[in-house]
Amino acid sequence: MLNKIRIHLADDHQILIDGIKTILHTNAAFEVVGHSITGDNLFEEVQSNNSDILVLDINMPGKDGIEVIKEFAAKGFPCKIIVLSSHDDLRIVREVMKLGSSGYLTKKCAGENIINAILAVNNGEEYFCKDVREKIFTKVTKGNPKLNKSQLHGNEILTERELEIIILISLEFSGKEISDQLFISANTVETHRKNIMKKLGAKNSISLVKYAIKHKLVKP
């Protein structure tokens, strides 16, 4: 049997911890190895129980989530972090991702996204709940006359995230610009680009642009 993904939950509301535990217990790949209701001593706790993923409330008593992430960054991340927040403020999203977090969920969408978030982050990807991801993309493309907003939904070939990537490529964003603007790593951008090209049978970026124009993702 494959090793389970070891998860530590940190939130000052026990009812939320219990709710997430209930959801995670439905997946045999997960093991909740600990929980905390303050931000103090979190580094030592996740080290001690050998956590793979820390699900971290941004508004913790004692050390808040930002302070915890900074401590992890300074000492070396013993596990990956998915941030929970009551807010979708992009300034906070940018800050926690820049500090080294791997995912961001609002509490209102945590229940329906937590399993996919943990699987994605454990697999080396960054993860945002849909509302946050769409808000980031809207900010990046706001006012661009070539964007066809009516087509921003997944189709039978490409996921919604892949559509965003192909649109930004078609709008002449570089890989680094896409990485910076979407708060994801350059490796993640390149992985998406390769997956898109494989799915579409495309040979180069020009082919991606042609696809985007043909399917009215962008205007010529």
Coordinates of C-alpha atoms in Angstrom, one line a residue:
M1 CA 0.0 0.0 0.0
L2 CA 1.3 3.5 -0.8
N3 CA 2.2 5.8 2.0
K4 CA -0.7 8.0 3.1
I5 CA -0.5 11.8 2.8
R6 CA 0.0 13.1 6.4
I7 CA -2.0 16.2 7.2
H8 CA -1.9 18.7 10.1
L9 CA -4.8 21.1 10.6
A10 CA -4.4 24.5 12.2
D11 CA -7.4 26.6 13.0
D12 CA -8.7 28.3 16.1
H13 CA -12.2 26.9 15.6
Q14 CA -12.5 23.3 16.6
I15 CA -15.7 22.9 14.7
L16 CA -13.9 23.7 11.4
I17 CA -11.1 21.3 12.3
D18 CA -13.7 18.6 13.0
G19 CA -15.5 19.4 9.7
I20 CA -12.4 19.1 7.6
K21 CA -11.4 15.9 9.4
T22 CA -14.7 14.4 8.5
I23 CA -14.2 15.2 4.9
L24 CA -10.6 14.0 4.8
H25 CA -11.6 10.7 6.4
T26 CA -13.6 9.9 3.3
N27 CA -10.3 9.5 1.4
A28 CA -8.2 6.5 2.2
A29 CA -5.1 8.3 0.9
F30 CA -5.2 10.8 3.8
E31 CA -4.2 10.6 7.4
V32 CA -4.8 13.5 9.8
V33 CA -1.8 13.3 12.2
G34 CA -2.4 16.4 14.3
H35 CA -4.2 19.6 14.8
S36 CA -3.5 23.0 16.5
I37 CA -5.7 25.9 17.7
T38 CA -2.9 28.4 18.0
G39 CA 0.0 29.3 15.7
D40 CA 2.6 28.8 18.5
N41 CA 4.9 25.8 18.2
L42 CA 3.5 24.8 14.8
F43 CA 6.9 24.3 13.3
E44 CA 7.9 21.9 16.0
E45 CA 4.5 20.1 15.9
V46 CA 4.6 19.4 12.1
Q47 CA 8.2 18.3 12.4
S48 CA 7.4 16.0 15.2
N49 CA 4.5 14.3 13.5
N50 CA 6.2 14.3 10.1
S51 CA 3.4 16.1 8.3
D52 CA 3.3 16.3 4.5
I53 CA 0.7 19.1 4.4
L54 CA -0.2 21.8 6.8
V55 CA -3.7 23.3 6.3
L56 CA -3.3 26.7 8.0
D57 CA -5.8 29.3 9.0
I58 CA -4.4 32.8 8.3
N59 CA -6.0 34.3 11.4
M60 CA -4.5 32.2 14.2
P61 CA -4.1 33.3 17.8
G62 CA -0.5 33.5 19.1
K63 CA 1.5 33.5 15.9
D64 CA -0.8 34.3 13.0
G65 CA -0.6 32.5 9.7
I66 CA 1.7 35.0 8.1
E67 CA 4.1 34.8 11.0
V68 CA 4.0 31.0 10.8
I69 CA 4.8 30.9 7.1
K70 CA 7.7 33.3 7.6
E71 CA 9.0 31.1 10.4
F72 CA 8.8 28.1 8.1
A73 CA 10.5 30.0 5.3
A74 CA 13.3 31.0 7.6
K75 CA 13.9 27.6 9.1
G76 CA 13.2 25.5 6.0
F77 CA 9.8 24.2 5.1
P78 CA 9.2 20.8 6.8
C79 CA 6.0 20.4 4.9
K80 CA 3.8 22.2 2.3
I81 CA 1.2 24.7 3.3
I82 CA -2.3 25.3 2.2
V83 CA -3.7 28.6 3.5
L84 CA -7.3 29.0 4.7
S85 CA -8.8 32.4 4.9
S86 CA -12.1 34.1 5.4
H87 CA -11.0 36.6 2.7
D88 CA -10.1 36.5 -1.0
D89 CA -7.9 39.7 -0.8
L90 CA -5.4 39.3 -3.6
R91 CA -2.8 41.2 -1.6
I92 CA -2.9 38.4 1.0
V93 CA -2.9 35.7 -1.6
R94 CA 0.2 37.3 -3.2
E95 CA 2.0 37.6 0.1
V96 CA 1.5 34.0 1.3
M97 CA 2.3 32.5 -2.1
K98 CA 5.5 34.7 -2.3
L99 CA 6.5 33.5 1.1
G100 CA 6.3 29.9 0.0
S101 CA 2.7 28.6 0.5
S102 CA 1.5 26.1 -2.1
G103 CA -2.3 26.8 -2.0
Y104 CA -5.0 29.2 -0.9
L105 CA -8.6 28.4 -0.1
T106 CA -11.4 30.6 1.2
K107 CA -13.3 29.1 4.1
K108 CA -16.6 29.2 2.2
C109 CA -15.2 26.9 -0.5
A110 CA -12.8 24.8 1.7
G111 CA -15.3 21.9 2.0
E112 CA -15.6 21.3 -1.7
N113 CA -12.0 22.0 -2.5
I114 CA -9.9 20.6 0.3
I115 CA -9.4 17.1 -1.1
N116 CA -8.4 18.3 -4.6
A117 CA -6.2 21.0 -3.0
I118 CA -4.2 18.5 -0.9
L119 CA -3.8 16.1 -3.8
A120 CA -2.6 18.9 -6.1
V121 CA -0.2 20.4 -3.6
N122 CA 1.2 17.0 -2.6
N123 CA 1.8 16.4 -6.3
G124 CA 4.0 19.6 -6.5
E125 CA 1.3 21.9 -7.9
E126 CA -0.1 25.2 -6.6
Y127 CA -3.9 25.2 -5.9
F128 CA -6.4 28.0 -5.6
C129 CA -10.2 27.6 -5.1
K130 CA -12.2 28.7 -8.2
D131 CA -13.3 32.1 -6.8
V132 CA -9.7 33.1 -6.0
R133 CA -8.3 31.7 -9.3
E134 CA -10.9 33.6 -11.3
K135 CA -10.3 36.8 -9.4
I136 CA -6.5 36.6 -10.1
F137 CA -7.1 36.0 -13.8
T138 CA -9.6 38.8 -14.1
K139 CA -7.2 41.2 -12.5
V140 CA -4.4 40.1 -14.9
T141 CA -6.6 40.5 -18.0
K142 CA -8.7 43.5 -17.0
G143 CA -9.3 45.9 -19.9
N144 CA -7.5 43.7 -22.5
P145 CA -9.5 44.3 -25.7
K146 CA -8.5 41.0 -27.2
L147 CA -10.0 38.9 -24.4
N148 CA -13.3 37.2 -25.1
K149 CA -14.8 36.9 -21.6
S150 CA -17.7 34.7 -22.6
Q151 CA -15.4 31.8 -23.3
L152 CA -13.8 31.5 -19.9
H153 CA -15.0 28.0 -19.0
G154 CA -13.6 24.6 -19.4
N155 CA -14.3 22.6 -22.5
E156 CA -14.1 18.9 -23.4
I157 CA -10.4 19.2 -24.1
L158 CA -8.9 21.8 -21.8
T159 CA -9.5 22.5 -18.1
E160 CA -10.3 26.0 -16.9
R161 CA -6.7 26.6 -15.8
E162 CA -5.4 25.4 -19.1
L163 CA -7.7 27.8 -20.9
E164 CA -6.3 30.6 -18.8
I165 CA -2.8 29.6 -19.7
I166 CA -3.5 29.4 -23.4
I167 CA -5.3 32.8 -23.3
L168 CA -2.3 34.5 -21.6
I169 CA 0.1 32.9 -24.1
S170 CA -2.1 34.2 -26.9
L171 CA -2.1 37.7 -25.3
E172 CA 1.7 37.5 -25.5
F173 CA 2.5 37.0 -21.9
S174 CA 5.9 35.3 -21.3
G175 CA 6.2 32.3 -19.1
K176 CA 7.7 34.4 -16.4
E177 CA 4.9 36.9 -16.6
I178 CA 2.3 34.2 -16.4
S179 CA 4.1 32.8 -13.4
D180 CA 4.3 36.1 -11.6
Q181 CA 0.8 37.2 -12.4
L182 CA -1.0 34.0 -11.5
F183 CA 1.1 33.3 -8.4
I184 CA 2.3 30.0 -9.7
S185 CA 5.8 28.6 -10.3
A186 CA 7.5 28.7 -13.7
N187 CA 7.6 24.9 -13.6
T188 CA 3.8 24.8 -13.2
V189 CA 3.4 27.2 -16.2
E190 CA 5.7 25.0 -18.3
T191 CA 3.9 21.8 -17.3
H192 CA 0.5 23.3 -18.2
R193 CA 1.9 24.5 -21.6
K194 CA 3.3 21.0 -22.4
N195 CA 0.0 19.4 -21.4
I196 CA -2.0 21.9 -23.6
M197 CA 0.3 21.2 -26.6
K198 CA 0.0 17.5 -26.1
K199 CA -3.8 17.6 -25.8
L200 CA -4.1 19.8 -28.9
G201 CA -1.4 18.1 -30.9
A202 CA 0.2 21.5 -31.2
K203 CA 3.9 21.9 -32.3
N204 CA 4.5 25.4 -31.1
S205 CA 3.1 28.6 -29.5
I206 CA 1.7 29.8 -32.9
S207 CA -0.5 26.7 -33.0
L208 CA -1.8 27.6 -29.5
V209 CA -2.7 31.1 -30.7
K210 CA -4.5 29.8 -33.7
Y211 CA -6.5 27.5 -31.5
A212 CA -7.4 30.3 -29.1
I213 CA -8.5 32.5 -32.0
K214 CA -10.5 29.7 -33.7
H215 CA -12.3 28.9 -30.5
K216 CA -12.9 32.6 -29.8
L217 CA -10.9 32.6 -26.6
V218 CA -9.2 35.8 -27.8
K219 CA -9.9 38.1 -30.7
P220 CA -7.5 38.4 -33.6

